[in-house]
Tab-separated table of C-alpha atoms in Angstrom:
chain	number	residue	atom	x	y	z
G	28	MET	CA	-66.166	-12.403	35.729
G	29	ARG	CA	-65.716	-9.367	37.393
G	30	PRO	CA	-67.207	-6.028	35.742
G	31	HIS	CA	-63.946	-4.393	35.531
G	32	GLU	CA	-62.636	-7.589	33.680
G	33	SER	CA	-65.335	-7.237	31.119
G	34	LEU	CA	-64.849	-3.771	30.317
G	35	ARG	CA	-61.157	-4.499	30.113
G	36	LEU	CA	-61.890	-7.222	27.529
G	37	ALA	CA	-64.387	-5.075	25.552
G	38	TRP	CA	-62.059	-2.044	25.428
G	39	ARG	CA	-59.442	-4.423	24.226
G	40	SER	CA	-61.822	-5.607	21.297
G	41	ILE	CA	-62.509	-2.040	20.467
G	42	ARG	CA	-58.921	-1.154	20.150
G	43	GLY	CA	-58.265	-4.010	17.995
G	44	HIS	CA	-60.469	-2.587	15.623
G	45	LYS	CA	-59.926	1.079	15.548
G	46	LEU	CA	-61.260	2.246	12.133
G	47	ARG	CA	-64.307	0.044	12.259
G	48	SER	CA	-65.065	1.232	15.816
G	49	ALA	CA	-64.705	4.777	14.730
G	50	LEU	CA	-66.878	4.390	11.790
G	51	THR	CA	-69.696	2.773	14.065
G	52	THR	CA	-69.852	5.555	16.244
G	53	LEU	CA	-69.855	8.141	13.556
G	54	GLY	CA	-73.662	8.272	13.126
G	55	ILE	CA	-73.987	9.029	17.097
G	56	VAL	CA	-71.206	11.445	16.964
G	57	ILE	CA	-73.075	13.506	14.165
G	58	GLY	CA	-76.511	13.138	16.055
G	59	ILE	CA	-75.343	14.523	19.414
G	60	ALA	CA	-73.099	17.117	17.995
G	61	ALA	CA	-75.986	18.714	15.884
G	62	VAL	CA	-78.357	18.807	19.142
G	63	ILE	CA	-75.624	20.351	21.434
G	64	ALA	CA	-74.535	22.828	18.837
G	65	PHE	CA	-77.813	24.245	17.799
G	66	VAL	CA	-79.025	24.237	21.699
G	67	THR	CA	-75.992	26.009	22.510
G	68	LEU	CA	-76.694	28.778	19.708
G	69	GLY	CA	-80.147	28.983	20.687
G	70	ALA	CA	-79.302	29.502	24.531
G	71	SER	CA	-76.509	31.942	23.408
G	72	LEU	CA	-79.086	34.036	21.171
G	73	GLN	CA	-81.657	34.181	23.789
G	74	ALA	CA	-79.237	35.414	26.329
G	75	GLY	CA	-77.943	38.074	23.955
G	76	ILE	CA	-81.641	39.350	23.328
G	77	ILE	CA	-82.588	39.236	26.996
G	78	GLY	CA	-79.278	41.110	27.786
G	79	ASP	CA	-80.084	43.991	25.153
G	80	ILE	CA	-83.603	44.675	27.092
G	81	SER	CA	-82.974	47.204	29.724
G	82	PRO	CA	-85.212	48.042	32.810
G	83	ASP	CA	-86.479	51.259	30.889
G	84	ASP	CA	-87.315	48.931	27.943
G	85	GLN	CA	-89.117	46.520	29.980
G	86	ARG	CA	-91.733	48.867	30.812
G	87	ASN	CA	-92.559	49.759	27.017
G	88	SER	CA	-95.417	48.294	24.915
G	89	TYR	CA	-95.014	48.205	21.357
G	90	GLY	CA	-98.136	48.710	19.411
G	91	TRP	CA	-99.306	48.427	15.687
G	92	ALA	CA	-102.560	47.846	13.679
G	93	ALA	CA	-102.448	44.874	11.495
G	94	ASP	CA	-104.327	41.993	9.956
G	95	PRO	CA	-104.170	39.306	13.102
G	96	ASP	CA	-103.522	36.751	10.433
G	97	THR	CA	-100.490	38.427	9.134
G	98	GLU	CA	-97.319	36.357	9.711
G	99	GLY	CA	-94.033	37.811	10.588
G	100	GLY	CA	-92.346	39.931	13.058
G	101	PRO	CA	-93.227	43.474	14.703
G	102	LEU	CA	-94.931	45.850	12.135
G	103	ALA	CA	-95.583	42.943	9.574
G	104	GLY	CA	-98.657	44.246	7.502
G	105	ALA	CA	-98.817	47.380	9.990
G	106	GLN	CA	-101.056	50.320	8.820
G	107	PRO	CA	-100.627	53.749	10.082
G	108	VAL	CA	-103.692	54.862	12.149
G	109	PHE	CA	-102.463	56.486	15.169
G	110	SER	CA	-102.642	60.208	15.021
G	111	GLN	CA	-100.770	63.080	17.195
G	112	THR	CA	-104.153	63.517	19.131
G	113	ASP	CA	-104.131	59.820	20.031
G	114	VAL	CA	-100.709	60.050	21.364
G	115	GLU	CA	-101.391	63.339	23.424
G	116	ARG	CA	-104.409	61.473	24.885
G	117	LEU	CA	-102.606	58.572	26.062
G	118	SER	CA	-99.831	60.543	27.418
G	119	ASP	CA	-102.523	62.137	29.554
G	120	ASP	CA	-103.905	58.744	30.985
G	121	GLU	CA	-103.039	58.152	34.831
G	122	ASP	CA	-102.152	54.569	33.965
G	123	ILE	CA	-99.557	55.553	31.258
G	124	ASP	CA	-96.541	57.380	31.870
G	125	ALA	CA	-95.713	58.749	28.466
G	126	ALA	CA	-96.659	57.632	25.005
G	127	TYR	CA	-95.271	58.555	21.472
G	128	GLY	CA	-95.478	57.743	17.757
G	129	TYR	CA	-93.017	55.708	15.980
G	130	MET	CA	-92.520	56.228	12.151
G	131	PRO	CA	-89.844	55.157	9.585
G	132	LEU	CA	-89.173	57.653	6.853
G	133	SER	CA	-87.807	57.460	3.380
G	134	THR	CA	-84.635	59.131	2.545
G	135	GLN	CA	-82.561	59.425	-0.474
G	136	ALA	CA	-78.928	60.283	1.524
G	137	LEU	CA	-77.129	61.602	4.067
G	138	VAL	CA	-74.812	64.532	3.517
G	139	TYR	CA	-72.046	65.596	5.784
G	140	GLU	CA	-69.637	68.465	4.706
G	141	GLY	CA	-70.074	67.635	1.100
G	142	ASP	CA	-69.514	63.838	1.523
G	143	ILE	CA	-72.812	61.802	0.482
G	144	SER	CA	-73.802	58.646	1.710
G	145	PRO	CA	-76.833	57.170	-0.057
G	146	GLN	CA	-79.467	55.794	2.603
G	147	SER	CA	-82.994	54.871	1.884
G	148	ASP	CA	-84.086	53.522	5.330
G	149	ALA	CA	-81.921	55.435	7.693
G	150	LEU	CA	-84.371	58.089	9.299
G	151	VAL	CA	-86.765	57.015	12.262
G	152	ALA	CA	-88.929	59.522	14.089
G	153	ALA	CA	-89.873	58.971	17.664
G	154	GLY	CA	-90.006	60.165	21.094
G	155	PRO	CA	-87.044	61.400	23.119
G	156	THR	CA	-87.208	58.385	25.603
G	157	TYR	CA	-86.879	55.993	22.697
G	158	ILE	CA	-83.269	56.713	23.054
G	159	ARG	CA	-82.539	55.368	26.286
G	160	GLU	CA	-79.600	57.037	28.081
G	161	ASN	CA	-77.881	53.720	28.804
G	162	THR	CA	-77.700	53.223	25.035
G	163	LEU	CA	-75.766	56.582	24.419
G	164	ASP	CA	-71.979	56.669	24.240
G	165	GLU	CA	-72.066	60.413	24.258
G	166	GLY	CA	-74.175	63.280	23.984
G	167	ARG	CA	-77.894	63.445	25.125
G	168	GLN	CA	-81.344	62.459	23.917
G	169	PHE	CA	-83.152	65.020	21.352
G	170	GLU	CA	-85.773	67.163	22.480
G	171	GLN	CA	-89.157	67.466	20.847
G	172	GLY	CA	-89.981	70.544	18.797
G	173	GLU	CA	-86.170	70.887	17.970
G	174	ARG	CA	-84.282	69.884	14.774
G	175	GLU	CA	-81.902	67.471	16.564
G	176	ALA	CA	-80.975	64.006	15.893
G	177	VAL	CA	-79.150	61.257	17.526
G	178	VAL	CA	-77.036	58.795	15.140
G	179	ASN	CA	-75.727	55.401	15.610
G	180	PRO	CA	-71.896	54.512	15.170
G	181	ALA	CA	-72.858	52.806	11.744
G	182	VAL	CA	-73.811	56.694	10.617
G	183	ALA	CA	-71.027	58.619	12.395
G	184	GLY	CA	-68.303	56.637	10.983
G	185	GLN	CA	-69.163	56.382	7.243
G	186	PHE	CA	-68.094	59.643	6.340
G	187	GLU	CA	-64.447	60.738	5.461
G	188	GLU	CA	-64.414	62.620	8.839
G	189	ASP	CA	-66.414	61.180	11.580
G	190	LEU	CA	-69.802	62.954	12.917
G	191	GLU	CA	-69.317	64.171	16.263
G	192	VAL	CA	-71.956	65.590	18.754
G	193	GLY	CA	-72.510	69.354	17.654
G	194	ASP	CA	-72.169	68.702	13.950
G	195	GLU	CA	-74.826	69.494	11.300
G	196	LEU	CA	-76.119	66.510	9.340
G	197	THR	CA	-78.025	67.184	6.148
G	198	ILE	CA	-80.777	64.506	5.231
G	199	ALA	CA	-81.784	64.473	1.535
G	200	LEU	CA	-85.572	63.141	1.659
G	201	GLN	CA	-87.510	61.210	-1.199
G	202	GLY	CA	-88.384	63.980	-3.754
G	203	GLY	CA	-85.203	66.144	-3.324
G	204	GLN	CA	-86.143	67.978	-0.265
G	205	GLN	CA	-83.475	68.559	2.332
G	206	THR	CA	-83.502	69.053	6.091
G	207	ASP	CA	-80.606	69.943	8.426
G	208	VAL	CA	-80.112	68.487	11.968
G	209	THR	CA	-77.835	69.027	14.936
G	210	VAL	CA	-76.315	65.778	16.202
G	211	VAL	CA	-76.872	65.854	19.986
G	212	GLY	CA	-75.880	62.317	20.725
G	213	ILE	CA	-74.232	59.181	19.402
G	214	THR	CA	-75.458	55.587	20.431
G	215	GLU	CA	-72.977	53.167	21.580
G	216	SER	CA	-74.301	50.484	19.136
G	217	SER	CA	-75.540	50.310	15.723
G	218	GLU	CA	-78.074	47.478	16.816
G	219	GLY	CA	-81.786	48.296	16.691
G	220	LEU	CA	-83.104	50.165	19.816
G	221	SER	CA	-86.690	48.336	19.756
G	222	PRO	CA	-88.077	45.206	18.435
G	223	PHE	CA	-89.507	47.535	15.572
G	224	GLU	CA	-85.918	47.881	13.965
G	225	GLY	CA	-84.909	44.027	14.309
G	226	PHE	CA	-81.519	43.105	15.571
G	227	GLU	CA	-79.259	43.622	12.808
G	228	PRO	CA	-76.925	46.456	12.982
G	229	SER	CA	-77.933	49.133	10.364
G	230	PRO	CA	-77.463	52.951	9.985
G	231	ARG	CA	-79.842	55.070	11.827
G	232	VAL	CA	-80.840	58.785	12.586
G	233	TYR	CA	-83.218	59.045	15.157
G	234	VAL	CA	-85.134	62.519	15.154
G	235	PRO	CA	-88.037	63.773	17.114
G	236	THR	CA	-91.753	63.372	15.653
G	237	ASP	CA	-92.128	66.961	16.142
G	238	PRO	CA	-91.419	68.725	13.988
G	239	TYR	CA	-89.773	65.842	11.576
G	240	TYR	CA	-93.035	63.973	10.916
G	241	THR	CA	-95.999	65.811	12.678
G	242	GLU	CA	-95.454	69.117	10.913
G	243	ASP	CA	-93.023	68.150	7.848
G	244	ALA	CA	-95.141	65.261	7.001
G	245	ALA	CA	-97.948	67.499	6.175
G	246	GLY	CA	-95.895	69.226	3.720
G	247	ALA	CA	-92.547	68.399	2.035
G	248	LEU	CA	-91.730	65.276	3.957
G	249	LEU	CA	-95.019	63.776	3.122
G	250	GLY	CA	-95.324	64.619	-0.498
G	251	ALA	CA	-91.768	62.872	-0.854
G	252	GLY	CA	-92.846	59.687	0.842
G	253	GLY	CA	-95.294	59.480	-1.911
G	254	GLU	CA	-93.065	59.965	-4.402
G	255	GLY	CA	-90.568	57.523	-3.176
G	256	GLY	CA	-92.775	54.453	-4.272
G	257	ASP	CA	-90.275	51.926	-2.947
G	258	GLY	CA	-90.649	52.130	0.998
G	259	THR	CA	-88.120	53.063	3.538
G	260	GLY	CA	-86.186	49.753	3.327
G	261	ASP	CA	-86.461	45.953	3.046
G	262	ASP	CA	-85.668	44.656	6.318
G	263	GLY	CA	-89.165	42.958	6.495
G	264	ASN	CA	-90.364	44.567	9.695
G	265	GLY	CA	-93.017	46.472	7.870
G	266	GLU	CA	-91.325	49.949	7.237
G	267	ASP	CA	-92.262	49.770	3.698
G	268	GLU	CA	-96.001	50.067	4.767
G	269	ALA	CA	-94.937	53.629	5.554
G	270	ASP	CA	-94.567	54.841	2.369
G	271	GLU	CA	-97.798	53.206	0.981
G	272	ASN	CA	-100.108	54.333	3.821
G	273	GLY	CA	-98.406	56.819	6.226
G	274	THR	CA	-96.627	59.138	3.867
G	275	GLY	CA	-98.703	58.862	0.903
G	276	ASP	CA	-99.229	61.211	-2.030
G	277	GLY	CA	-101.949	63.944	-2.152
G	278	ASP	CA	-104.724	61.799	-2.788
G	279	GLY	CA	-104.856	60.138	0.683
G	280	ASP	CA	-104.672	56.757	2.107
G	281	GLU	CA	-107.060	53.871	1.674
G	282	ASN	CA	-108.540	54.896	5.078
G	283	GLY	CA	-109.398	58.478	3.705
G	284	SER	CA	-107.008	60.605	5.549
G	285	GLU	CA	-106.081	63.516	3.326
G	286	THR	CA	-102.243	64.512	2.811
G	287	ASP	CA	-102.152	67.514	0.632
G	288	ASP	CA	-100.169	70.573	1.427
G	289	SER	CA	-102.924	72.108	3.381
G	290	ALA	CA	-102.918	69.384	5.936
G	291	GLY	CA	-101.849	70.103	9.360
G	292	PRO	CA	-99.782	68.258	12.304
G	293	ASP	CA	-102.874	66.135	13.275
G	294	ASP	CA	-103.141	64.654	10.184
G	295	ALA	CA	-99.845	62.690	10.301
G	296	LEU	CA	-100.527	59.035	11.096
G	297	PHE	CA	-97.845	56.929	12.927
G	298	LEU	CA	-97.117	53.368	11.833
G	299	ALA	CA	-96.722	52.551	15.379
G	300	ILE	CA	-97.083	53.577	18.823
G	301	ILE	CA	-94.921	53.200	22.179
G	302	VAL	CA	-96.651	53.151	25.449
G	303	GLU	CA	-94.489	53.556	28.693
G	304	ALA	CA	-95.896	52.022	31.884
G	305	GLU	CA	-95.160	53.518	35.284
G	306	SER	CA	-92.675	50.696	36.163
G	307	ALA	CA	-91.823	47.373	34.825
G	308	ASP	CA	-94.227	45.771	37.102
G	309	ASP	CA	-96.499	43.305	35.478
G	310	GLU	CA	-99.519	45.094	37.106
G	311	ASP	CA	-98.668	48.384	35.818
G	312	ILE	CA	-97.799	46.941	32.228
G	313	ASP	CA	-101.049	45.404	32.162
G	314	ARG	CA	-103.020	48.376	33.269
G	315	ALA	CA	-101.299	50.496	30.653
G	316	GLN	CA	-102.023	48.110	27.863
G	317	GLU	CA	-105.664	47.772	28.879
G	318	SER	CA	-106.073	51.590	28.946
G	319	ALA	CA	-104.289	52.193	25.812
G	320	ILE	CA	-106.236	49.645	23.843
G	321	ALA	CA	-109.365	50.597	25.403
G	322	TYR	CA	-109.085	54.209	24.141
G	323	LEU	CA	-107.531	53.108	20.850
G	324	GLU	CA	-110.399	50.981	19.911
G	325	SER	CA	-113.055	53.386	21.252
G	326	ASP	CA	-114.820	55.850	18.829
G	327	GLU	CA	-113.235	58.716	20.838
G	328	SER	CA	-109.891	58.093	19.091
G	329	ASP	CA	-108.649	58.668	15.258
G	330	ALA	CA	-107.321	55.277	15.566
G	331	GLY	CA	-110.584	53.689	16.116
G	332	GLU	CA	-112.160	55.402	13.500
G	333	LEU	CA	-109.532	54.379	10.932
G	334	LEU	CA	-109.513	50.745	11.985
G	335	SER	CA	-111.193	48.663	9.300
G	336	ASP	CA	-112.756	44.967	10.128
G	337	ASP	CA	-109.389	43.192	9.167
G	338	LEU	CA	-107.316	45.458	11.425
G	339	GLU	CA	-106.646	44.852	15.019
G	340	ILE	CA	-104.313	46.635	17.506
G	341	THR	CA	-101.482	44.779	18.902
G	342	LEU	CA	-99.653	45.793	22.039
G	343	GLN	CA	-96.733	43.638	23.303
G	344	THR	CA	-93.720	44.147	25.771
G	345	SER	CA	-90.096	43.339	24.428
G	346	ALA	CA	-90.216	40.283	26.606
G	347	GLU	CA	-93.638	39.060	24.777
G	348	LEU	CA	-92.074	39.677	21.485
G	349	LEU	CA	-88.894	37.715	22.697
G	350	GLN	CA	-91.323	34.764	23.637
G	351	GLN	CA	-92.299	34.743	19.817
G	352	LEU	CA	-88.648	34.251	18.974
G	353	GLU	CA	-88.269	31.513	21.458
G	354	ASP	CA	-91.123	29.817	19.974
G	355	VAL	CA	-89.325	29.738	16.476
G	356	LEU	CA	-86.198	28.753	18.038
G	357	ASP	CA	-88.050	25.921	19.803
G	358	LEU	CA	-89.586	24.892	16.662
G	359	LEU	CA	-86.114	24.873	14.800
G	360	GLN	CA	-84.552	22.885	17.523
G	361	ASN	CA	-87.483	20.073	17.272
G	362	PHE	CA	-86.502	19.944	13.729
G	363	ILE	CA	-82.966	19.527	14.467
G	364	VAL	CA	-83.688	16.871	17.238
G	365	GLY	CA	-85.727	14.941	14.716
G	366	ILE	CA	-82.683	14.948	12.344
G	367	ALA	CA	-80.586	14.027	15.100
G	368	ALA	CA	-82.875	11.268	16.189
G	369	ILE	CA	-82.523	9.622	12.565
G	370	SER	CA	-78.762	9.913	12.934
G	371	LEU	CA	-78.760	8.319	16.184
G	372	LEU	CA	-81.172	5.502	14.708
G	373	VAL	CA	-78.502	4.933	12.103
G	374	GLY	CA	-75.772	4.820	14.549
G	375	SER	CA	-77.538	2.236	16.575
G	376	ILE	CA	-78.084	0.177	13.646
G	377	GLY	CA	-74.314	0.325	12.977
G	378	ILE	CA	-73.348	-0.647	16.479
G	379	ALA	CA	-75.844	-3.534	16.112
G	380	ASN	CA	-74.447	-4.547	13.016
G	381	ILE	CA	-70.843	-4.303	13.982
G	382	MET	CA	-71.629	-6.298	17.175
G	383	LEU	CA	-73.267	-9.070	15.236
G	384	VAL	CA	-70.041	-9.449	13.166
G	385	SER	CA	-68.095	-9.455	16.492
G	386	VAL	CA	-69.940	-12.153	17.856
G	387	THR	CA	-69.420	-14.250	14.693
G	388	GLU	CA	-65.908	-13.337	14.668
G	389	ARG	CA	-65.383	-14.456	18.047
G	390	THR	CA	-67.610	-17.699	18.345
G	391	ARG	CA	-64.426	-19.914	18.985
G	392	GLU	CA	-63.541	-17.475	21.822
G	393	ILE	CA	-67.134	-17.599	23.249
G	394	GLY	CA	-66.861	-21.481	23.439
G	395	ILE	CA	-63.608	-21.560	25.138
G	396	MET	CA	-65.075	-19.361	27.675
G	397	LYS	CA	-67.886	-21.402	28.279
G	398	ALA	CA	-65.753	-24.316	28.494
G	399	VAL	CA	-63.683	-23.117	31.269
G	400	GLY	CA	-66.926	-22.181	33.004
G	401	ALA	CA	-68.030	-18.862	31.944
G	402	GLN	CA	-71.703	-18.329	32.723
G	403	ASN	CA	-74.354	-16.912	30.044
G	404	ARG	CA	-74.808	-13.671	32.008
G	405	GLU	CA	-70.940	-13.193	31.770
G	406	VAL	CA	-70.904	-13.361	28.201
G	407	LEU	CA	-73.874	-11.221	27.884
G	408	GLY	CA	-72.073	-8.719	30.150
G	409	LEU	CA	-68.961	-8.681	28.046
G	410	PHE	CA	-70.700	-7.943	24.795
G	411	LEU	CA	-73.121	-5.545	26.270
G	412	ALA	CA	-70.238	-3.721	27.767
G	413	GLU	CA	-68.484	-3.282	24.382
G	414	SER	CA	-71.527	-1.723	22.940
G	415	VAL	CA	-72.082	0.602	25.748
G	416	ILE	CA	-68.647	1.712	25.407
G	417	LEU	CA	-69.024	2.278	21.783
G	418	GLY	CA	-72.291	4.568	22.605
G	419	ILE	CA	-70.577	6.384	25.402
G	420	VAL	CA	-67.467	7.151	23.386
G	421	GLY	CA	-69.889	8.580	20.601
G	422	ALA	CA	-71.780	10.408	22.944
G	423	ILE	CA	-68.607	12.178	24.503
G	424	LEU	CA	-66.953	12.813	21.140
G	425	GLY	CA	-70.483	14.429	19.747
G	426	THR	CA	-70.646	16.491	22.862
G	427	LEU	CA	-67.343	17.854	22.704
G	428	LEU	CA	-67.792	18.525	18.615
G	429	GLY	CA	-71.035	20.167	19.472
G	430	LEU	CA	-69.716	22.379	22.349
G	431	ALA	CA	-66.933	23.385	19.936
G	432	ALA	CA	-69.231	24.167	17.170
G	433	GLY	CA	-71.529	26.205	19.296
G	434	TYR	CA	-68.608	28.319	20.894
G	435	LEU	CA	-67.464	29.153	16.985
G	436	GLY	CA	-70.999	29.990	16.248
G	437	ALA	CA	-71.441	32.252	19.222
G	438	TRP	CA	-68.110	33.776	18.520
G	439	TYR	CA	-68.739	34.402	15.041
G	440	ILE	CA	-72.170	35.927	15.682
G	441	ASP	CA	-70.863	37.928	18.430
G	442	LEU	CA	-73.159	36.325	21.232
G	443	PRO	CA	-72.524	35.694	24.778
G	444	LEU	CA	-71.890	32.048	25.112
G	445	VAL	CA	-74.122	29.989	27.076
G	446	TYR	CA	-73.604	26.256	27.378
G	447	PRO	CA	-76.612	23.921	27.804
G	448	TYR	CA	-74.932	21.885	30.570
G	449	GLU	CA	-78.243	19.850	31.126
G	450	TYR	CA	-77.921	18.536	27.324
G	451	VAL	CA	-74.539	17.037	27.970
G	452	ALA	CA	-75.640	14.856	30.801
G	453	LEU	CA	-78.668	13.951	28.666
G	454	ALA	CA	-76.242	13.206	25.755
G	455	ILE	CA	-74.219	10.734	27.909
G	456	ALA	CA	-77.481	9.117	28.840
G	457	VAL	CA	-78.682	8.775	25.282
G	458	GLY	CA	-75.019	7.093	24.476
G	459	VAL	CA	-75.867	4.517	27.113
G	460	LEU	CA	-79.170	3.639	26.232
G	461	VAL	CA	-78.211	3.551	22.419
G	462	GLY	CA	-75.415	1.229	23.454
G	463	ILE	CA	-77.813	-0.995	25.329
G	464	ALA	CA	-80.587	-1.055	22.614
G	465	ALA	CA	-78.065	-1.844	19.776
G	466	GLY	CA	-76.101	-4.379	21.900
G	467	LEU	CA	-78.920	-6.298	23.705
G	468	TYR	CA	-79.598	-8.717	21.143
G	469	PRO	CA	-76.130	-9.327	19.694
G	470	ALA	CA	-75.019	-9.919	23.576
G	471	TRP	CA	-78.044	-12.161	23.955
G	472	ARG	CA	-77.036	-14.166	20.985
G	473	ALA	CA	-73.652	-14.716	22.148
G	474	ALA	CA	-74.643	-15.798	25.577
G	475	ARG	CA	-77.080	-18.438	23.894
G	476	THR	CA	-74.078	-19.926	21.763
G	477	ASP	CA	-73.709	-23.792	22.191
G	478	PRO	CA	-70.176	-24.028	23.667
G	479	ILE	CA	-69.606	-27.413	21.471
G	480	ASP	CA	-70.866	-25.706	18.491
G	481	ALA	CA	-68.627	-22.609	19.056
G	482	LEU	CA	-65.458	-24.831	19.602
G	483	ARG	CA	-66.037	-26.360	16.372
G	484	TYR	CA	-66.542	-23.350	14.384
G	485	GLU	CA	-63.596	-22.474	11.783
């Protein structure tokens, strides 16, 4: 019997039992669809995050001090230990292009022309280069020492009249104090500008650390932070530690830094620090990180004096932080693959069961085939072809369903679509292997059938 004749007979048998065949392949469809959909979403998420890392951001190292055993993302368990003096000393280092502090600040509301918008965690103090020029939709970066701010579209569009460059915005701080800022720029997206902010769109007002933290933190802003008590937000990135340790009340923090009304700019401690290397070259980044850590952990730095035995300084680039996310995605992917493997096992058992039923139903047909000269290998090939077709059909349908689910998921989350084509080929191969494994015993049993007994079978 020719191979194409075996395939034709196998396909005729499958079409003769459409519902049974469809239910048989369901387990394979679900298993392969789950893997394809999740891998597509994972690849799309990774491409979206990598696409957000600009060349300027690639040379940035994000640092914080926390217990190394603390689980979570950037700033998880972070404690404020970096002083303005530390930032200035690092900026003077020949291996470092620039350095600045990062501090989320507690607020009560944003006010524009009498329109009040309650916000508890919208204010972020950082350096001018934290606002990269390619992230600005209009305007410019703020300047240190000026009462200026850059806002994102989520802030600009939440008032009755949209904020524009040049407008005055009033920030109501914790404790009732107010400060005015001049909007000098609006970013093109409401997503976070660094791993410290996370990836979810949130209202943000970016201001220079000088004067909004190094000066104001020693007075009203710092006192207000201590009164706030509930932190600067609940996004899980460690910003709540800012209230507990960086903007504490007049009693000082656990490391002994006093924060009374007579404190000066040097008493302000940053929750995190950002170090910019000379370029995005790996060697330049490594040198900048080594120099920064060597100084910050030395007795010459304020951070070194404030570090306790359970605190360790971490400096990582966006790419290194992204690798942590990839590790989580890989873990979830392995979990999904495990579930899919169970589904494929159930599907293969279903194919084997149906093939055994098919052999029993077609016992007389097998006897007639053998009586007219069909060899055992031809009977074996006929039933094996039927099980392989079921496996391939299930793999193709599962792949199409998985690709469709991945497309809808990427579209809903607004991610760039990336299809894992290597998994498509793997899915077809898995369908063939499942079909062979599930149909081998039933096909062997059919080939071993005695033709005389088969012809007597009713």
